Coordinates of C-alpha atoms and ligand atoms in Angstrom, one line a residue:
M18 CA 0.2 0.2 -0.2
R19 CA 1.3 2.8 -1.2
I20 CA -0.7 6.3 0.6
A21 CA 0.5 10.2 0.7
N22 CA -0.7 13.6 2.1
V23 CA -2.0 15.8 -0.9
E24 CA -3.1 19.3 0.5
G25 CA -3.6 17.6 3.7
R26 CA -6.1 14.8 2.9
L27 CA -5.4 11.5 3.6
T28 CA -4.8 9.3 -0.3
L29 CA -4.4 6.4 -1.2
L30 CA -2.4 5.3 -4.5
T31 CA -3.9 3.5 -7.1
A32 CA -2.6 2.7 -10.6
G33 CA -4.6 5.7 -11.7
G34 CA -4.4 8.4 -9.6
G35 CA -5.2 8.5 -6.1
V36 CA -8.3 7.5 -3.9
D37 CA -9.6 10.3 -1.2
V38 CA -9.4 7.7 2.0
A39 CA -12.4 10.1 4.4
T40 CA -14.4 10.0 1.1
A41 CA -14.7 7.0 0.0
S42 CA -14.8 5.7 3.7
N43 CA -18.0 7.8 4.0
G44 CA -15.9 9.0 7.0
R45 CA -14.6 6.2 8.5
F46 CA -11.6 7.3 8.6
S47 CA -10.0 10.7 8.8
A48 CA -8.9 13.0 6.7
D49 CA -5.9 13.6 8.1
P50 CA -3.2 11.5 7.4
Q51 CA -1.6 11.8 10.8
A52 CA -4.6 10.1 11.8
A53 CA -4.0 7.5 9.2
Y54 CA -1.9 5.8 12.2
E55 CA -3.5 5.7 14.8
A56 CA -5.8 3.1 12.4
W57 CA -3.6 1.4 10.3
D58 CA -4.9 -2.4 10.6
E59 CA -8.1 -1.3 10.0
L60 CA -6.9 1.1 6.9
R61 CA -4.7 -1.6 5.2
H62 CA -7.9 -3.8 5.7
W63 CA -9.7 -1.5 4.3
A64 CA -7.9 -0.6 1.3
A65 CA -7.5 -4.4 1.0
T66 CA -11.1 -5.3 0.9
S67 CA -13.1 -2.0 0.5
G68 CA -13.0 -1.5 -4.1
A69 CA -12.0 1.6 -2.7
Q70 CA -9.5 1.6 -6.1
E71 CA -13.0 2.4 -8.0
S72 CA -12.7 5.8 -6.7
T73 CA -9.6 6.8 -8.3
V74 CA -9.2 10.4 -9.8
D75 CA -6.1 12.7 -10.9
I76 CA -3.6 13.8 -8.6
D77 CA -1.4 17.0 -8.1
A78 CA 2.1 15.7 -7.2
A79 CA 3.1 19.1 -6.5
A80 CA 0.9 19.0 -3.9
F81 CA 1.8 16.7 -1.5
G82 CA 2.7 17.2 2.2
P83 CA 4.8 14.8 4.8
P84 CA 3.0 11.1 4.9
A85 CA 3.0 11.1 8.6
P86 CA 2.9 15.7 9.2
W87 CA 2.8 15.7 13.4
P88 CA 4.4 12.5 15.0
R89 CA 4.4 13.3 18.9
Q90 CA 8.0 11.9 18.7
V91 CA 10.9 12.7 15.7
F92 CA 14.5 10.0 17.1
A93 CA 17.2 10.7 14.2
V94 CA 20.3 9.1 14.1
G95 CA 23.7 9.6 13.9
L96 CA 27.1 7.5 12.7
N97 CA 24.5 4.9 11.2
Y98 CA 26.6 4.0 8.5
R99 CA 30.5 2.5 8.6
E100 CA 32.2 5.0 5.7
H101 CA 30.2 7.7 7.4
A102 CA 30.7 7.4 10.7
A103 CA 35.0 7.3 9.1
E104 CA 34.6 10.1 7.3
G105 CA 33.3 12.2 10.3
G106 CA 37.1 11.1 12.3
Y107 CA 35.0 8.4 14.1
T108 CA 37.8 6.1 14.0
T109 CA 35.3 3.1 16.3
L110 CA 32.1 2.3 15.2
P111 CA 29.6 3.0 17.9
D112 CA 28.3 0.2 20.3
E113 CA 24.8 1.5 20.4
P114 CA 22.4 3.5 18.4
V115 CA 23.4 6.9 18.5
V116 CA 19.5 9.6 19.0
F117 CA 18.8 12.8 18.5
T118 CA 15.9 14.2 17.8
K119 CA 14.3 16.4 15.3
Y120 CA 11.6 18.7 16.3
A121 CA 8.2 18.5 13.6
S122 CA 8.4 22.6 13.2
S123 CA 10.7 21.1 11.0
L124 CA 8.9 18.9 8.6
T125 CA 7.5 19.5 4.9
G126 CA 6.4 17.9 2.2
P127 CA 8.7 16.6 -0.5
V128 CA 8.9 19.4 -2.9
T129 CA 10.4 23.2 -1.4
E130 CA 12.0 26.3 -1.3
V131 CA 14.3 26.2 2.1
V132 CA 15.7 29.4 3.4
L133 CA 19.2 29.0 4.4
P134 CA 19.8 30.2 8.0
E135 CA 23.5 31.9 9.1
G136 CA 26.0 28.8 9.1
S137 CA 27.5 26.2 7.0
V138 CA 24.3 24.3 5.4
D139 CA 24.7 20.3 5.2
W140 CA 22.5 17.3 3.1
E141 CA 21.9 14.2 5.0
V142 CA 19.5 12.1 2.6
E143 CA 18.0 9.4 5.3
L144 CA 15.4 6.6 4.9
V145 CA 12.5 7.4 7.2
A146 CA 10.7 4.8 9.1
V147 CA 7.0 5.6 10.4
V148 CA 5.2 3.6 13.1
G149 CA 2.5 1.7 12.5
R150 CA 1.9 0.1 16.0
T151 CA 2.7 1.4 19.6
A152 CA 5.9 -0.3 21.0
R153 CA 7.4 -1.0 24.0
H154 CA 10.1 -3.6 24.6
V155 CA 9.9 -4.8 21.1
D156 CA 12.2 -7.7 20.2
A157 CA 14.0 -7.1 16.9
G158 CA 12.3 -10.3 15.3
R159 CA 8.7 -8.7 15.7
A160 CA 10.0 -4.8 14.9
W161 CA 9.0 -4.2 11.5
D162 CA 5.9 -5.6 12.3
H163 CA 5.1 -1.8 14.2
I164 CA 6.4 -0.2 11.2
A165 CA 3.9 1.5 9.6
G166 CA 6.2 2.2 6.1
L167 CA 9.1 4.0 4.5
T168 CA 9.7 7.6 3.2
V169 CA 12.7 9.2 1.9
G170 CA 13.8 12.5 4.4
Q171 CA 16.5 14.9 4.1
D172 CA 17.6 15.8 7.6
L173 CA 19.2 19.1 6.2
S174 CA 22.1 20.0 9.0
E175 CA 23.1 23.2 10.4
R176 CA 27.2 22.4 10.5
Q177 CA 28.4 25.7 12.9
R178 CA 25.2 25.2 16.2
Q179 CA 25.8 21.6 15.8
K180 CA 29.1 21.6 16.3
C181 CA 29.4 24.8 18.8
G182 CA 29.3 25.3 22.3
P183 CA 30.3 22.5 25.3
A184 CA 28.4 19.7 23.8
P185 CA 26.4 19.6 20.4
Q186 CA 23.3 21.2 19.3
F187 CA 22.3 18.4 17.5
G188 CA 18.3 19.3 17.3
L189 CA 18.6 22.9 16.8
A190 CA 20.7 22.9 14.1
K191 CA 18.6 20.4 12.1
S192 CA 15.3 22.1 13.4
H193 CA 15.4 24.7 11.1
P194 CA 12.4 25.4 9.1
G195 CA 12.2 23.6 6.3
F196 CA 15.0 21.5 7.8
S197 CA 13.0 18.0 7.6
P198 CA 11.3 17.5 4.1
T199 CA 9.7 13.5 3.8
G200 CA 7.8 12.2 0.9
P201 CA 6.9 12.0 -1.5
V202 CA 4.7 8.9 -0.2
L203 CA 4.6 6.5 2.7
V204 CA 5.4 3.1 1.3
T205 CA 4.6 0.0 3.6
P206 CA 7.2 -2.8 3.6
D207 CA 5.8 -5.6 1.9
E208 CA 6.2 -3.1 -1.7
L209 CA 10.3 -3.4 -1.2
A210 CA 11.7 -6.8 -2.4
D211 CA 13.9 -6.2 1.0
P212 CA 13.4 -3.6 3.2
D213 CA 16.7 -3.5 4.4
D214 CA 18.2 -3.2 1.5
V215 CA 17.2 -0.5 -0.8
A216 CA 19.4 2.2 -2.9
I217 CA 19.7 5.7 -1.6
G218 CA 20.9 9.0 -2.5
C219 CA 21.3 12.8 -3.2
A220 CA 22.1 14.9 -6.0
L221 CA 23.1 18.6 -6.0
G222 CA 22.8 20.7 -9.2
G223 CA 22.9 16.4 -11.0
E224 CA 25.9 15.5 -9.3
E225 CA 26.2 13.3 -7.0
M226 CA 26.8 13.7 -3.5
Q227 CA 26.3 10.0 -1.4
K228 CA 24.7 6.9 -2.9
A229 CA 24.5 3.7 -1.2
R230 CA 22.4 0.5 0.3
T231 CA 20.6 0.8 3.3
S232 CA 21.9 -2.6 4.3
D233 CA 25.2 -1.0 4.9
M234 CA 23.5 0.3 8.4
I235 CA 25.5 -0.6 11.7
F236 CA 22.1 -0.7 13.2
P237 CA 19.1 -1.8 11.1
I238 CA 15.5 -0.5 10.9
P239 CA 15.2 -3.7 13.2
H240 CA 17.3 -3.3 16.2
L241 CA 16.6 0.5 15.8
V242 CA 13.1 -0.7 17.5
A243 CA 14.2 -2.4 19.9
H244 CA 16.9 0.1 20.7
L245 CA 14.6 2.8 21.4
S246 CA 11.1 0.6 22.3
S247 CA 13.7 -0.6 25.5
L248 CA 14.3 2.8 26.5
L249 CA 10.6 4.2 26.0
T250 CA 7.0 3.7 24.0
L251 CA 7.2 4.5 20.5
L252 CA 3.6 5.8 19.6
P253 CA 1.5 5.5 16.0
G254 CA 2.9 8.3 13.5
D255 CA 6.4 8.6 14.9
L256 CA 9.1 9.2 12.6
I257 CA 13.1 7.1 12.7
F258 CA 15.9 9.4 10.4
T259 CA 17.7 6.3 10.5
G260 CA 20.9 8.0 9.6
T261 CA 22.9 9.3 6.2
P262 CA 25.5 7.1 4.4
A263 CA 28.7 8.7 3.5
G264 CA 28.9 12.2 0.9
V265 CA 27.7 14.7 3.4
G266 CA 29.6 18.1 2.7
V267 CA 31.2 18.4 6.0
G268 CA 32.7 15.3 5.1
R269 CA 34.6 16.9 1.8
T270 CA 37.8 18.0 0.9
P271 CA 37.2 20.7 0.4
Q272 CA 34.8 21.1 2.6
R273 CA 31.3 22.0 0.7
F274 CA 27.7 23.4 1.6
L275 CA 24.2 24.2 -0.2
A276 CA 24.6 27.4 -1.6
P277 CA 21.4 29.8 -2.7
G278 CA 20.2 28.3 -5.8
E279 CA 21.0 25.1 -6.1
E280 CA 19.2 22.1 -6.2
L281 CA 19.0 19.2 -4.2
V282 CA 17.2 16.0 -5.3
S283 CA 17.2 13.3 -2.7
W284 CA 16.1 9.5 -3.6
V285 CA 15.4 6.3 -2.0
D286 CA 14.8 3.3 -5.4
G287 CA 10.5 2.3 -4.8
I288 CA 9.6 5.2 -2.7
G289 CA 10.6 7.9 -4.7
E290 CA 12.7 11.8 -4.6
L291 CA 12.5 15.0 -2.8
R292 CA 13.1 18.3 -4.0
Q293 CA 14.8 21.5 -2.5
R294 CA 15.6 24.2 -3.8
F295 CA 17.8 27.0 -1.2
T296 CA 17.4 30.7 -1.4
Ligands
ZN15 ZN1 21.1 12.3 10.4

């Protein structure tokens, strides 16, 4: 199943376009995309059995918003790919996930203009998992049952604030307005040949900056769910930014950061792409 946020309304994607879920279900399901994750099993059953596809209408991909616009918690994982840890100067790998937060006010849909704040703004393409079921003490073997689906994310990061002061300022440096684009759609894990091994990358002005496979993660998604749910409760609709592969600007020689007028395209094979223009 593939869903999208089309002008703020939960939309089931079909071969010919999309189905407005609230209308086609006669109000059984809310139009609010965030509410989908509270009734995820029912929504999947309805999508598979109701014949809703017959209500397909054309949709405008330019009107897509974030598939989960108001999560209660947004987790992000640092240093989760070996080569990215190495380019950051880390000679030993973390022995448990490095977790921080991005604030929900930074979320946007897939195609946006981002105003660059003062400093050095960098790119980090990431696979983002959306939680579909409350998770507490879930072991890795059952973790995928608690994930609604996957989408593409950018963890835009202002490196000066991230690294200044006596302790890192990850949350603030990664939460400027527009710093967390996601989308274009949410894809359920069963739609991918192997949800633990998908190609991911980004290009700046057409020049490839990052390209990897998610099977290179140090802590794959099941491990992240097990670790987080051993410490706290994951809630339906929460986001987990699962870390970025090598090729960020701060790790290059010379270093490179985003400049006004540039366009960043971020993609995950089988899901789609994000497109950010900077001013
Ligand atoms: Zn990141």
